[in-house]
Coordinates of C-alpha atoms in Angstrom, one line a residue:
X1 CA 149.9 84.6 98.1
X2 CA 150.0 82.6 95.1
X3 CA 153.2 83.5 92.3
X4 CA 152.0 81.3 89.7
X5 CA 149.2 82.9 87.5
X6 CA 148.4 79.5 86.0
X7 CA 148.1 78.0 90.1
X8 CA 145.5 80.9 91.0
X9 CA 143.4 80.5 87.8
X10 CA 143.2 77.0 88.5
X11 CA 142.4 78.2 92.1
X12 CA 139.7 81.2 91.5
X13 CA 137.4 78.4 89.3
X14 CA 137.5 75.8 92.2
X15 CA 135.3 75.9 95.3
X16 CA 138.6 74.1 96.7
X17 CA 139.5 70.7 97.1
X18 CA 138.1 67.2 98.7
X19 CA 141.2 64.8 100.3
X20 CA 139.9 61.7 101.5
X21 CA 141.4 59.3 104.4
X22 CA 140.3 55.7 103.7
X23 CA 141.0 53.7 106.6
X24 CA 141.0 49.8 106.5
X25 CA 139.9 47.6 109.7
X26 CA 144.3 47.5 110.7
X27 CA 143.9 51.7 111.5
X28 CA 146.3 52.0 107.9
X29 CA 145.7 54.6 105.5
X30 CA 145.3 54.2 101.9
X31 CA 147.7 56.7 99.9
X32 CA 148.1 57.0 96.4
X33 CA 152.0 57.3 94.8
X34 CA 151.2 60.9 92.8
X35 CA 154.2 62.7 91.1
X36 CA 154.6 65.0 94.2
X37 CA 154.8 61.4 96.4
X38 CA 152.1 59.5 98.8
X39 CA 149.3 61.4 99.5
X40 CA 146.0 61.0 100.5
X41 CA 143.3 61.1 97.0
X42 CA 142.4 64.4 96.4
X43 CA 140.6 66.5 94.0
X44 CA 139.5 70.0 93.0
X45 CA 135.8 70.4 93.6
X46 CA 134.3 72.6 91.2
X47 CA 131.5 75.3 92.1
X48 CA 128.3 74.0 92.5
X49 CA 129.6 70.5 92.2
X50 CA 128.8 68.1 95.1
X51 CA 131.7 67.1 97.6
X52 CA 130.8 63.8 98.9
X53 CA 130.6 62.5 95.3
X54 CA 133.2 64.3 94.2
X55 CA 135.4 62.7 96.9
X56 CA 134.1 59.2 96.5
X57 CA 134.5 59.3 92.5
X58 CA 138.2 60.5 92.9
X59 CA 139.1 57.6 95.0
X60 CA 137.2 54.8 92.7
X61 CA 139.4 56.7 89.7
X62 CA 142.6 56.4 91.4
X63 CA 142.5 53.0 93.3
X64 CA 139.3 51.3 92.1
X65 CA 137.9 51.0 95.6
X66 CA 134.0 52.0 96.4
X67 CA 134.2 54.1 99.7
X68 CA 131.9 54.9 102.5
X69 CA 132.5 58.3 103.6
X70 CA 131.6 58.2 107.4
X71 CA 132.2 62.0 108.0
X72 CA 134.3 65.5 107.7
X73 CA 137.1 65.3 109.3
X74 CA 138.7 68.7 108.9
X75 CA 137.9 72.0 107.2
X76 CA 139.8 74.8 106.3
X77 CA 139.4 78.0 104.7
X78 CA 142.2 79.3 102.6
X79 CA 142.3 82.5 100.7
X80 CA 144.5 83.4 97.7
X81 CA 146.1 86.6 96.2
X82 CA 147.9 86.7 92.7
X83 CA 151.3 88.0 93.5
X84 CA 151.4 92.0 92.4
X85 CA 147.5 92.3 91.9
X86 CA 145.8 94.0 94.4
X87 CA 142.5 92.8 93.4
X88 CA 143.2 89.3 92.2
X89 CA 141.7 87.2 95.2
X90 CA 140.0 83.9 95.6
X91 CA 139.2 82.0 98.4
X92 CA 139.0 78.0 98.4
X93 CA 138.2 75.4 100.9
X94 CA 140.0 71.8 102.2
X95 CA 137.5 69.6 103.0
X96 CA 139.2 66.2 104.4
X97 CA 136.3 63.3 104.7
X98 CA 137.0 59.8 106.8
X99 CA 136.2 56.8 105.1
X100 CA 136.4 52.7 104.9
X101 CA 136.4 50.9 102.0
X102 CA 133.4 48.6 100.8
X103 CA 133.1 45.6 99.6
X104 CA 131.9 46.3 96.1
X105 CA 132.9 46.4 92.8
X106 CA 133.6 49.6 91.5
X107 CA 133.0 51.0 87.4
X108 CA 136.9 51.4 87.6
X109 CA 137.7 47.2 87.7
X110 CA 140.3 48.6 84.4
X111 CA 142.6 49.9 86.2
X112 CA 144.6 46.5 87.1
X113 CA 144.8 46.3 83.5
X114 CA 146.2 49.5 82.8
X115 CA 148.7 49.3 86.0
X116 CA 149.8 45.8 85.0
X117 CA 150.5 47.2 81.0
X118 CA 152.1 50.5 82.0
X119 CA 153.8 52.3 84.1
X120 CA 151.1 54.2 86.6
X121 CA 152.0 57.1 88.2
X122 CA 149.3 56.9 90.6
X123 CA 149.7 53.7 92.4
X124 CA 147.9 53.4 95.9
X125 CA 149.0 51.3 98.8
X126 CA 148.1 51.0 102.8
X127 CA 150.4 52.5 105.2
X128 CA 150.7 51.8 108.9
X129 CA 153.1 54.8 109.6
X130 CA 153.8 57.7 107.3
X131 CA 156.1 57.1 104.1
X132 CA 159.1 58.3 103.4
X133 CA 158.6 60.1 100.4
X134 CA 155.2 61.7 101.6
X135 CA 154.0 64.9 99.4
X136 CA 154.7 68.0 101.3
X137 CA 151.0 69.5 100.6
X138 CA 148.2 71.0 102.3
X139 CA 147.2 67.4 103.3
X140 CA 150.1 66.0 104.9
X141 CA 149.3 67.1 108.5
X142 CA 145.9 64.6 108.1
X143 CA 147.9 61.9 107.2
X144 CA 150.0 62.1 110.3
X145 CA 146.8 63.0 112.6
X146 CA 145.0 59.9 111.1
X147 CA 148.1 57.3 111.4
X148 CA 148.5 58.5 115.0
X149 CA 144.6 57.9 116.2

């Protein structure tokens, strides 16, 4: 059950959302440092909008790597009611994809500009063992799962 009206809107026009564990040749997984704390890239996936390329444009935008995704790792179904509406109802899927980085440039080479001029909330980095200040979302379970492999 969701008690923010402005969270299930957001929900009930997504088909859900795409996370994306890039793993390096070490076995570490690359994070990025989002307000909520590390977590794996993710983004809503829009109806009708393709996943894989959804998923591989969302990590380009937030770390300026190219990715190969190798496969789904994990789906889940989730369904959402709006708090005191009996009809309200959504459902919305989490699609979790395995990857490796490539080695090629990306359309995203300005983003060391922009994180060496300002302040950027959504720094990435490898980790060998979870973080301490991990976000406590749908995703943090992968994270875990994919460190301990």
């Amino acid at each position: 059950m969701v008690d923010d009206r402005g969270a299930f809107n957001g929900h009930e026009t997504w088909a859900g959302t795409a996370a994306v564990a890039v793993l390096n040749d070490d076995g570490d997984v690359l994070l990025v440092n989002g307000p909520e704390g590390w977590r794996l890239p993710a983004s809503p996936v829009k109806a009708g909008d393709d996943w894989a390329a959804v998923a591989r444009r969302w990590v380009a935008q937030k770390t300026g790597l190219a990715v190969n995704l190798d496969r789904v790792e994990r789906v889940q179904r989730t369904s959402y009611r709006l708090a005191g509406s009996a009809t309200r109802q959504t459902t919305g899927y989490d699609v979790v994809f395995r990857a490796r980085p490539l080695n090629e440039p990306t359309p995203m080479d300005h983003l060391e500009a922009k994180r060496s001029s300002e302040r950027d909330e959504w720094a990435d980095d490898w980790f060998a063992s979870v973080p301490e200040r991990a976000a406590d979302d749908a995703f943090w379970g992968d994270v875990e799962w994919f460190l301990e492999e």
